[in-house]
mmCIF file of C-alpha atoms in Angstrom:
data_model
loop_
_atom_site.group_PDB
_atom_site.id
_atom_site.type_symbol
_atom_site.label_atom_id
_atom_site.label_comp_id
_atom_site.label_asym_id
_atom_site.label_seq_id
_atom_site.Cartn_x
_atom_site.Cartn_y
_atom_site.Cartn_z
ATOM 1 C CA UNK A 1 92.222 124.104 82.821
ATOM 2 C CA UNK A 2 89.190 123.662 80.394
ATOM 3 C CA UNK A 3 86.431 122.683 82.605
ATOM 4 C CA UNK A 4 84.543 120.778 79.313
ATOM 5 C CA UNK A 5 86.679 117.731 79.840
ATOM 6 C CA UNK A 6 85.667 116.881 83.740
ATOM 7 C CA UNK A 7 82.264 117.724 83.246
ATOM 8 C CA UNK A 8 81.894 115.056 79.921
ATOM 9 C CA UNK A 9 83.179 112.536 82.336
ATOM 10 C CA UNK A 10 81.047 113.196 85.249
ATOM 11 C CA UNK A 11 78.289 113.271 82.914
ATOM 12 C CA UNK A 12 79.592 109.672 81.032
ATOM 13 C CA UNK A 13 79.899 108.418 84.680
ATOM 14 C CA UNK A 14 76.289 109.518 85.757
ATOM 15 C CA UNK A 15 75.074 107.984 82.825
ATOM 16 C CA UNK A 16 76.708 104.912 83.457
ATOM 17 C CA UNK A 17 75.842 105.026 86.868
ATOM 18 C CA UNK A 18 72.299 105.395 86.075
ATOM 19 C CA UNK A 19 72.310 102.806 83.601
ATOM 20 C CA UNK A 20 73.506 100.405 86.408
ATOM 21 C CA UNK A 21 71.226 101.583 88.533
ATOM 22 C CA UNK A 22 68.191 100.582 86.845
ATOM 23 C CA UNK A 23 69.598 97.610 84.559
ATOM 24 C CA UNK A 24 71.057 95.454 87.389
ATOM 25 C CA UNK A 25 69.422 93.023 89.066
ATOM 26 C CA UNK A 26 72.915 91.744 91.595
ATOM 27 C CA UNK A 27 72.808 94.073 95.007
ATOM 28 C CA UNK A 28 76.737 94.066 94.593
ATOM 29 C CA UNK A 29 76.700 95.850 91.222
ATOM 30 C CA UNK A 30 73.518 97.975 92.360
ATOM 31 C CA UNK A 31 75.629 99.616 94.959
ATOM 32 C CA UNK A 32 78.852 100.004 92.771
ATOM 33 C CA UNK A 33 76.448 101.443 90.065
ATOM 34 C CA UNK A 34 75.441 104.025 93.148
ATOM 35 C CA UNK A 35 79.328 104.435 93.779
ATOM 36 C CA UNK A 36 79.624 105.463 90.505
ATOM 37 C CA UNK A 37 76.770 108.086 90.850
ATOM 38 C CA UNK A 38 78.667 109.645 93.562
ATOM 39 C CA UNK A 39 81.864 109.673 92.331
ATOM 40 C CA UNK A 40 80.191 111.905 89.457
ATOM 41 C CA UNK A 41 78.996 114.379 91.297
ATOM 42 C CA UNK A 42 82.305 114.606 93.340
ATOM 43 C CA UNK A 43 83.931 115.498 90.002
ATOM 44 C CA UNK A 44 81.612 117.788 89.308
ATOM 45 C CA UNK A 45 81.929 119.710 92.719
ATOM 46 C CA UNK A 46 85.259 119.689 92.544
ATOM 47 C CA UNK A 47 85.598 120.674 88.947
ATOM 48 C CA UNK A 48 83.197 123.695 89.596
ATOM 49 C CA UNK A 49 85.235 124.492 92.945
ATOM 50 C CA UNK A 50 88.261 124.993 90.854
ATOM 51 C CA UNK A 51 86.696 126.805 87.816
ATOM 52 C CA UNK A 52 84.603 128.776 89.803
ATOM 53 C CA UNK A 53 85.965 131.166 92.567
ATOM 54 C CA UNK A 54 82.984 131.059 95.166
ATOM 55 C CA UNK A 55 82.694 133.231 97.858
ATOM 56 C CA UNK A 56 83.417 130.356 100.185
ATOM 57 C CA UNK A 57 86.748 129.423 98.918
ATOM 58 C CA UNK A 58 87.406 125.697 98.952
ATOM 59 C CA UNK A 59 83.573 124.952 98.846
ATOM 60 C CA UNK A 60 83.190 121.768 96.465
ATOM 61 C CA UNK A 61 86.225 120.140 98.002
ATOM 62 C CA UNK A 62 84.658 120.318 101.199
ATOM 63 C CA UNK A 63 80.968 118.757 99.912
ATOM 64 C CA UNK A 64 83.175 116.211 97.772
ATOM 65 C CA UNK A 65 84.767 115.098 101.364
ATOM 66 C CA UNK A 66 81.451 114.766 102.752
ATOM 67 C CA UNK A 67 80.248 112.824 100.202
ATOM 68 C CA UNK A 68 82.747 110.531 100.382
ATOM 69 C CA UNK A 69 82.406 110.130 103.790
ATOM 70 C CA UNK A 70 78.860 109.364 102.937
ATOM 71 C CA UNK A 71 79.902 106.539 100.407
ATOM 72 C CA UNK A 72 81.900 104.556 102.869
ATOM 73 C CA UNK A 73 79.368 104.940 105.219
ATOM 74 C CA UNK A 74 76.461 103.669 102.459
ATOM 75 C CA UNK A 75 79.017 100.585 101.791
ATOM 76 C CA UNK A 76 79.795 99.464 105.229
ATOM 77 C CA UNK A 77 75.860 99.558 105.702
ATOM 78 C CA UNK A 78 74.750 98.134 102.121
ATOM 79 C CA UNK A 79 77.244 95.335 102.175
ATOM 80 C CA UNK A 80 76.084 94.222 105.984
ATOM 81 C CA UNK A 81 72.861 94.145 104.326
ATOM 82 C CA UNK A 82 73.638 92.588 101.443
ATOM 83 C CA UNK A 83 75.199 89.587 103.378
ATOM 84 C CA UNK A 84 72.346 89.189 105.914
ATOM 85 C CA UNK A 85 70.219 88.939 102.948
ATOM 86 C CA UNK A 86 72.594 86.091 101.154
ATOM 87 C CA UNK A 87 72.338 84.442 104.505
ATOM 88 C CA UNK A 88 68.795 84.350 104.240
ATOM 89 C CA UNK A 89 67.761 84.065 100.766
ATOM 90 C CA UNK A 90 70.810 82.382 99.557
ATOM 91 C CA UNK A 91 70.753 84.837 96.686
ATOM 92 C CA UNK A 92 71.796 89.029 95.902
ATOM 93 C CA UNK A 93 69.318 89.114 93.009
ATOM 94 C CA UNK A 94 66.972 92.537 94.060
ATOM 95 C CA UNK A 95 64.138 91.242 91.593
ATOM 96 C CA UNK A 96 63.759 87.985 94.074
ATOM 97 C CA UNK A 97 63.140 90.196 96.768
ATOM 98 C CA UNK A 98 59.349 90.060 98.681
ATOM 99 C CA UNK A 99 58.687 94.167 99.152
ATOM 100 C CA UNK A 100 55.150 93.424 99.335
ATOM 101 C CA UNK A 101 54.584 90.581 101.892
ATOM 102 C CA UNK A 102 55.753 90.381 105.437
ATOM 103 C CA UNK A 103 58.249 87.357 106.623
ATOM 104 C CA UNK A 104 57.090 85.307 109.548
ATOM 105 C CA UNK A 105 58.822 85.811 112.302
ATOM 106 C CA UNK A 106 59.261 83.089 114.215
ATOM 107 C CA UNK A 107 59.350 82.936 117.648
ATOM 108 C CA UNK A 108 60.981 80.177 119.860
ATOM 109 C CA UNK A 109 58.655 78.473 122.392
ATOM 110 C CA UNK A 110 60.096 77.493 125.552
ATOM 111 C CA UNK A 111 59.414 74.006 127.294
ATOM 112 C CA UNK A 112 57.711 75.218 130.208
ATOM 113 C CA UNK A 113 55.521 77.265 128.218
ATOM 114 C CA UNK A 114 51.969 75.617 126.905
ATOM 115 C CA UNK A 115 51.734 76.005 123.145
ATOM 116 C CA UNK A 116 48.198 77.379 122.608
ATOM 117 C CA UNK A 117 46.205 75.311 119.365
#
């Protein structure tokens, strides 16, 4: 096999993936553009795993696992975090997002306790 084919998708994909990356303003299609990222490079390991005889043989397939492993991983975690911040904010959209300023945290008072003013 003619490794030029694989590698112009992964690199189409990357691109894309990029693209997404920084274009996107929904959480949801943030972490699918990241998906997309990944599943590039797993073509790429893969694709050089089978073109390339290493001295460790099966090499890229086992990084490409790994990776994969990674990606579910990154999803269970980004979508828990992605719906504890719909809860919230009642939106996905990363741009509406305070980075700079802390929340209040509020904390509950109970009725025995005196409320200092």
């Amino acid at each position: 096999m003619h490794p030029v084919l694989p590698f112009t998708i992964a690199a189409l994909l990357f691109g894309i993936g990029v693209y997404g990356v920084i274009v996107r303003r929904n959480a949801v299609l943030l972490l699918m553009a990241v998906e997309l990222l990944l599943n590039a490079v797993n073509l790429v390991l893969v694709t050089a795993d089978a073109t390339i005889r290493s001295v460790v043989p099966h090499s890229g397939q086992s990084f490409a696992l790994f990776i994969i492993v990674l990606a579910a991983a990154e999803i269970g975690v980004g979508l828990a975090l992605i719906l504890q911040l719909y809860r919230m904010r009642h939106s996905v959209d990363v741009e509406e997002l305070p980075l700079t300023e802390a929340t209040p945290v509020v904390v509950p008072v109970e009725a025995d306790q005196e409320v200092a003013r």
